[in-house]
Amino acid sequence: MRKHHLTRSVRWPARADMVRVCVVGCGTLGLKVAGALSYFGHSVRVWDRDRAALDSAHERLRLDRSELRRDGLLLQRAGAGRVTLLARLDEALADARIVFECVSEDAAVKEETFARLSAAAAETAILASCTLRVPISALAARVQRPERVLGVRFLYPVYYVPEVEVTPGPATSRHTMDAVTQFLTHMGLTPFLRCGPEPVVLDDEQREQRRRWRRQRLAAAAAGAASTETRYAPQLAFVGNLVSAADVAPAGGGAHDCAVCMDAPRDCVMAPCHHLCTCCRCARLLRGRRDACPICRQPIQDFIRVYMS
């Protein structure tokens, strides 16, 4: 099968440097992830074991662009990044710094895919799954160096939704979390941590709200009324891995305040429990005292800085 190159992609406002990424699986979600990343200027290679899915990808990307342009969500035609469709996994993974797994939501299929990624991708490549419910620990168990495995799920329909759900596994390293957070935030996206086993799914009203907001921002930017460099900072209808304020905060404390000092914002996640409840300074103090997480009372082995928009 010949290589397919999509060269007529669209530049979106972006501050990120180009990163070579690979998207594994070009179903509905995978292809939208590939298209959105290319619009931000990244070099995207896509692989799927289904030749028919690869053969139809050009037309599906074209239809996505047409719909976005019709809705006023794409204003420019010049290409920023490129999507390359490949039939060989080793070619798709070559030099990829981040691999986004978007295959079907089947535990056995995903575990097999991660075993193949571990064997074929660079040892330093970050391996991110779009899974809804498959435990990250099960995927990491099939990988050499499981510290580079985590969940990264772009919320459907991807193109105009800034929130990205991030789920670290028990072995996910601080370096991996920091690298993925930086990658997402440099595109103006808003990573958040999943709270519990249930994924966040936007309803029609929430999707339409984000569509309207994006359209207004682009129209204002085109008119010179707003800088395209401004970060999107939505008021989310969900709070990621934040627990109820009543669980950790005294009267008068905010749901986003550190549960220890009640002054600084919560900006780190505990390991291995992944609760987001303190600021980095207090987390460092708790770890130094060999204290436990304020929520679940598990011993704190480490903490990971997170970034909010």
Short mmCIF file of C-alpha atoms in Angstrom, two decimals:
data_model
loop_
_atom_site.label_atom_id
_atom_site.label_comp_id
_atom_site.label_asym_id
_atom_site.label_seq_id
_atom_site.Cartn_x
_atom_site.Cartn_y
_atom_site.Cartn_z
CA MET A 1 0.00 0.00 0.00
CA ARG A 2 1.33 3.38 -0.95
CA LYS A 3 1.86 6.17 1.54
CA HIS A 4 -0.84 8.84 1.73
CA HIS A 5 0.19 12.41 2.42
CA LEU A 6 -2.25 15.09 3.46
CA THR A 7 -0.60 18.38 2.61
CA ARG A 8 -3.63 20.66 2.58
CA SER A 9 -4.10 20.97 6.32
CA VAL A 10 -5.03 24.15 8.15
CA ARG A 11 -3.00 26.29 10.51
CA TRP A 12 -4.57 26.97 13.85
CA PRO A 13 -3.17 29.49 16.33
CA ALA A 14 -0.37 27.65 18.10
CA ARG A 15 2.75 28.32 20.11
CA ALA A 16 4.06 24.78 20.18
CA ASP A 17 7.18 23.62 18.41
CA MET A 18 6.62 20.84 15.91
CA VAL A 19 6.66 17.38 17.47
CA ARG A 20 6.65 14.14 15.52
CA VAL A 21 3.77 12.06 16.83
CA CYS A 22 2.10 8.80 15.85
CA VAL A 23 -1.60 8.00 16.08
CA VAL A 24 -2.36 4.27 16.16
CA GLY A 25 -5.87 3.61 14.91
CA CYS A 26 -7.72 5.83 12.43
CA GLY A 27 -11.29 5.26 13.48
CA THR A 28 -13.53 8.22 14.20
CA LEU A 29 -11.62 9.45 17.27
CA GLY A 30 -8.13 8.60 16.08
CA LEU A 31 -8.46 10.46 12.80
CA LYS A 32 -9.88 13.55 14.51
CA VAL A 33 -6.95 13.50 16.95
CA ALA A 34 -4.55 13.25 14.01
CA GLY A 35 -6.27 16.09 12.18
CA ALA A 36 -6.32 18.38 15.22
CA LEU A 37 -2.64 17.75 16.04
CA SER A 38 -1.65 18.50 12.44
CA TYR A 39 -3.52 21.80 12.57
CA PHE A 40 -1.34 22.79 15.50
CA GLY A 41 1.72 22.23 13.34
CA HIS A 42 2.81 18.76 14.39
CA SER A 43 4.03 16.05 12.02
CA VAL A 44 1.51 13.22 12.42
CA ARG A 45 1.86 9.67 11.18
CA VAL A 46 -1.17 7.42 11.32
CA TRP A 47 -1.28 3.61 11.26
CA ASP A 48 -4.18 1.21 11.24
CA ARG A 49 -4.25 -2.52 10.54
CA ASP A 50 -7.44 -1.95 8.53
CA ARG A 51 -6.43 -0.99 4.98
CA ALA A 52 -9.96 0.19 4.20
CA ALA A 53 -9.84 2.63 7.13
CA LEU A 54 -6.55 4.05 5.83
CA ASP A 55 -7.88 4.30 2.27
CA SER A 56 -10.92 6.30 3.44
CA ALA A 57 -8.97 8.59 5.78
CA HIS A 58 -8.21 11.30 3.20
CA GLU A 59 -11.88 11.77 2.40
CA ARG A 60 -12.90 11.75 6.08
CA LEU A 61 -10.30 14.41 6.90
CA ARG A 62 -11.53 16.49 3.96
CA LEU A 63 -15.11 16.26 5.21
CA ASP A 64 -14.00 17.29 8.71
CA ARG A 65 -12.24 20.36 7.31
CA SER A 66 -15.25 21.28 5.20
CA GLU A 67 -17.60 21.03 8.16
CA LEU A 68 -15.29 23.05 10.42
CA ARG A 69 -14.88 25.74 7.76
CA ARG A 70 -18.66 25.87 7.21
CA ASP A 71 -19.15 26.35 10.96
CA GLY A 72 -16.62 29.18 11.07
CA LEU A 73 -14.10 27.09 13.02
CA LEU A 74 -11.39 27.15 10.34
CA LEU A 75 -10.49 30.48 8.84
CA GLN A 76 -7.17 29.74 7.12
CA ARG A 77 -6.20 27.35 4.36
CA ALA A 78 -2.40 27.30 4.67
CA GLY A 79 -1.07 24.02 6.02
CA ALA A 80 0.84 23.89 9.29
CA GLY A 81 1.40 20.21 9.88
CA ARG A 82 0.99 17.09 7.82
CA VAL A 83 -0.83 13.81 8.26
CA THR A 84 0.89 10.81 6.71
CA LEU A 85 -1.06 7.53 6.49
CA LEU A 86 1.08 4.41 6.64
CA ALA A 87 0.42 0.70 6.33
CA ARG A 88 3.56 -0.35 8.24
CA LEU A 89 3.66 0.21 11.99
CA ASP A 90 7.45 0.49 12.16
CA GLU A 91 7.39 3.33 9.63
CA ALA A 92 4.63 5.14 11.50
CA LEU A 93 6.52 4.87 14.80
CA ALA A 94 9.91 5.96 13.42
CA ASP A 95 11.25 8.90 15.48
CA ALA A 96 7.84 9.47 17.14
CA ARG A 97 8.21 11.23 20.49
CA ILE A 98 4.59 10.61 21.55
CA VAL A 99 2.34 7.75 20.45
CA PHE A 100 -1.42 8.12 20.86
CA GLU A 101 -3.22 4.75 20.88
CA CYS A 102 -6.77 5.11 19.56
CA VAL A 103 -7.79 1.54 18.74
CA SER A 104 -11.13 -0.01 19.67
CA GLU A 105 -12.19 -0.07 23.32
CA ASP A 106 -11.33 -3.72 23.86
CA ALA A 107 -8.90 -4.63 26.63
CA ALA A 108 -7.31 -7.52 24.74
CA VAL A 109 -6.84 -5.43 21.58
CA LYS A 110 -5.32 -2.55 23.52
CA GLU A 111 -2.99 -4.80 25.50
CA GLU A 112 -1.78 -6.47 22.31
CA THR A 113 -1.29 -3.05 20.72
CA PHE A 114 0.82 -1.83 23.64
CA ALA A 115 2.97 -4.94 23.45
CA ARG A 116 3.64 -4.15 19.79
CA LEU A 117 4.32 -0.50 20.56
CA SER A 118 6.81 -1.47 23.25
CA ALA A 119 8.70 -3.63 20.76
CA ALA A 120 8.62 -1.20 17.83
CA ALA A 121 8.66 2.35 19.26
CA ALA A 122 11.73 4.15 20.55
CA GLU A 123 12.53 3.40 24.19
CA THR A 124 12.08 7.09 25.00
CA ALA A 125 8.71 7.43 23.24
CA ILE A 126 5.75 8.25 25.47
CA LEU A 127 2.88 5.78 24.99
CA ALA A 128 -0.55 7.32 25.60
CA SER A 129 -3.88 5.49 25.49
CA CYS A 130 -7.25 7.02 24.68
CA THR A 131 -9.02 4.32 26.69
CA LEU A 132 -12.30 4.98 28.43
CA ARG A 133 -12.09 2.24 31.06
CA VAL A 134 -9.19 -0.16 30.47
CA PRO A 135 -6.81 0.24 33.46
CA ILE A 136 -3.57 1.98 32.57
CA SER A 137 -1.76 -0.55 34.77
CA ALA A 138 -2.92 -3.37 32.47
CA LEU A 139 -1.48 -1.60 29.44
CA ALA A 140 1.74 -0.63 31.20
CA ALA A 141 2.26 -4.28 32.18
CA ARG A 142 2.78 -5.09 28.49
CA VAL A 143 5.46 -2.42 28.05
CA GLN A 144 9.15 -2.20 28.80
CA ARG A 145 9.70 0.94 30.89
CA PRO A 146 6.07 1.32 32.08
CA GLU A 147 6.88 4.74 33.52
CA ARG A 148 6.26 6.18 30.05
CA VAL A 149 2.65 4.92 29.83
CA LEU A 150 -0.44 6.99 30.70
CA GLY A 151 -3.94 7.75 29.52
CA VAL A 152 -4.52 10.81 27.32
CA ARG A 153 -8.07 11.09 26.02
CA PHE A 154 -9.17 13.91 23.75
CA LEU A 155 -12.84 14.62 24.31
CA TYR A 156 -15.07 14.09 21.29
CA PRO A 157 -15.38 15.79 18.82
CA VAL A 158 -11.79 16.94 19.54
CA TYR A 159 -11.32 19.86 17.14
CA TYR A 160 -12.88 22.61 19.24
CA VAL A 161 -12.81 20.97 22.70
CA PRO A 162 -9.86 22.24 24.76
CA GLU A 163 -10.12 19.78 27.67
CA VAL A 164 -8.00 16.63 27.54
CA GLU A 165 -8.43 13.89 30.15
CA VAL A 166 -5.13 12.62 31.56
CA THR A 167 -4.90 9.42 33.62
CA PRO A 168 -1.52 8.42 35.06
CA GLY A 169 -0.86 4.81 35.90
CA PRO A 170 0.81 3.54 39.09
CA ALA A 171 4.21 3.58 37.38
CA THR A 172 3.82 6.80 35.37
CA SER A 173 6.82 9.04 35.99
CA ARG A 174 6.90 12.73 36.76
CA HIS A 175 8.91 13.25 33.57
CA THR A 176 6.15 11.63 31.49
CA MET A 177 3.43 13.72 33.13
CA ASP A 178 5.42 16.93 32.73
CA ALA A 179 6.22 16.21 29.07
CA VAL A 180 2.59 15.46 28.16
CA THR A 181 1.28 18.43 30.12
CA GLN A 182 3.73 20.73 28.37
CA PHE A 183 2.83 19.28 24.97
CA LEU A 184 -0.89 19.89 25.56
CA THR A 185 -0.67 23.30 27.22
CA HIS A 186 1.63 24.65 24.50
CA MET A 187 -1.28 24.09 22.11
CA GLY A 188 -3.61 26.00 24.42
CA LEU A 189 -5.34 22.82 25.58
CA THR A 190 -6.41 22.15 29.16
CA PRO A 191 -5.34 18.81 30.65
CA PHE A 192 -7.29 17.58 33.67
CA LEU A 193 -7.06 14.47 35.83
CA ARG A 194 -9.81 11.88 35.80
CA CYS A 195 -11.68 11.40 39.07
CA GLY A 196 -12.33 7.71 39.59
CA PRO A 197 -13.05 5.03 36.98
CA GLU A 198 -15.73 6.85 35.02
CA PRO A 199 -14.58 8.96 32.04
CA VAL A 200 -15.85 12.45 31.30
CA VAL A 201 -18.17 12.54 28.28
CA LEU A 202 -19.49 15.86 27.03
CA ASP A 203 -23.19 16.04 26.26
CA ASP A 204 -24.62 17.87 23.23
CA GLU A 205 -25.09 21.10 25.15
CA GLN A 206 -21.51 21.11 26.41
CA ARG A 207 -20.17 20.41 22.91
CA GLU A 208 -22.26 23.22 21.46
CA GLN A 209 -21.01 25.59 24.17
CA ARG A 210 -17.42 24.87 23.19
CA ARG A 211 -18.25 25.18 19.49
CA ARG A 212 -19.77 28.64 20.03
CA TRP A 213 -16.86 29.77 22.20
CA ARG A 214 -14.28 28.67 19.63
CA ARG A 215 -16.17 30.36 16.81
CA GLN A 216 -16.40 33.61 18.76
CA ARG A 217 -12.69 33.51 19.59
CA LEU A 218 -11.66 32.93 15.99
CA ALA A 219 -13.98 35.67 14.73
CA ALA A 220 -12.62 38.13 17.31
CA ALA A 221 -9.05 37.21 16.44
CA ALA A 222 -9.69 37.67 12.73
CA ALA A 223 -11.10 41.12 13.47
CA GLY A 224 -8.06 42.04 15.54
CA ALA A 225 -10.09 42.26 18.75
CA ALA A 226 -8.23 39.49 20.56
CA SER A 227 -4.81 37.89 20.51
CA THR A 228 -4.70 34.36 19.13
CA GLU A 229 -2.09 33.62 21.79
CA THR A 230 -4.58 33.79 24.65
CA ARG A 231 -5.09 30.46 26.41
CA TYR A 232 -8.52 28.93 26.61
CA ALA A 233 -9.54 28.75 30.25
CA PRO A 234 -13.03 27.23 30.48
CA GLN A 235 -15.16 26.94 33.55
CA LEU A 236 -15.44 23.17 33.54
CA ALA A 237 -18.61 21.42 34.56
CA PHE A 238 -16.39 18.80 36.18
CA VAL A 239 -13.31 19.11 38.38
CA GLY A 240 -11.02 16.30 37.25
CA ASN A 241 -9.53 14.51 40.24
CA LEU A 242 -10.57 17.14 42.78
CA VAL A 243 -12.55 15.65 45.63
CA SER A 244 -15.51 17.31 47.24
CA ALA A 245 -14.66 20.43 49.18
CA ALA A 246 -16.62 19.05 52.11
CA ASP A 247 -14.24 16.10 52.27
CA VAL A 248 -11.04 18.04 52.72
CA ALA A 249 -11.66 21.73 53.27
CA PRO A 250 -12.90 23.46 56.42
CA ALA A 251 -15.70 25.98 56.37
CA GLY A 252 -14.77 28.90 54.16
CA GLY A 253 -12.18 26.93 52.18
CA GLY A 254 -12.52 26.78 48.40
CA ALA A 255 -12.79 23.57 46.41
CA HIS A 256 -9.58 24.46 44.60
CA ASP A 257 -7.53 25.53 47.64
CA CYS A 258 -4.75 23.41 49.11
CA ALA A 259 -6.25 21.13 51.75
CA VAL A 260 -3.26 21.74 54.05
CA CYS A 261 -2.39 25.45 53.95
CA MET A 262 -5.80 26.56 52.53
CA ASP A 263 -4.00 29.41 50.79
CA ALA A 264 -2.23 28.28 47.62
CA PRO A 265 -4.09 26.52 44.80
CA ARG A 266 -3.91 22.75 44.41
CA ASP A 267 -1.25 22.17 41.79
CA CYS A 268 0.14 18.66 42.25
CA VAL A 269 -1.07 15.07 42.22
CA MET A 270 0.04 12.54 44.81
CA ALA A 271 1.68 9.26 43.86
CA PRO A 272 0.66 6.50 43.88
CA CYS A 273 -2.94 7.47 44.76
CA HIS A 274 -3.20 10.35 42.23
CA HIS A 275 -5.31 12.62 44.43
CA LEU A 276 -5.16 16.32 43.64
CA CYS A 277 -5.58 18.05 46.98
CA THR A 278 -2.51 20.14 47.96
CA CYS A 279 -0.06 22.67 46.62
CA CYS A 280 3.47 21.59 45.71
CA ARG A 281 5.00 23.22 48.78
CA CYS A 282 2.74 21.33 51.18
CA ALA A 283 3.17 18.09 49.22
CA ARG A 284 6.94 18.46 49.58
CA LEU A 285 6.54 18.97 53.33
CA LEU A 286 4.25 15.95 53.68
CA ARG A 287 6.62 13.74 51.74
CA GLY A 288 9.58 14.96 53.77
CA ARG A 289 7.74 14.02 56.97
CA ARG A 290 6.78 10.66 55.44
CA ASP A 291 3.18 11.63 55.94
CA ALA A 292 0.12 10.32 54.10
CA CYS A 293 -2.24 11.68 51.47
CA PRO A 294 -4.87 13.89 53.20
CA ILE A 295 -7.64 12.12 51.25
CA CYS A 296 -6.95 8.39 51.31
CA ARG A 297 -4.12 8.23 53.90
CA GLN A 298 -1.87 6.23 51.57
CA PRO A 299 1.86 6.93 52.10
CA ILE A 300 3.19 9.61 49.72
CA GLN A 301 5.98 8.24 47.56
CA ASP A 302 6.17 11.22 45.22
CA PHE A 303 4.13 14.06 43.79
CA ILE A 304 3.71 15.39 40.26
CA ARG A 305 3.23 19.04 39.36
CA VAL A 306 0.10 19.72 37.30
CA TYR A 307 -0.89 22.84 35.43
CA MET A 308 -4.27 24.49 35.32
CA SER A 309 -5.74 26.92 32.84
#
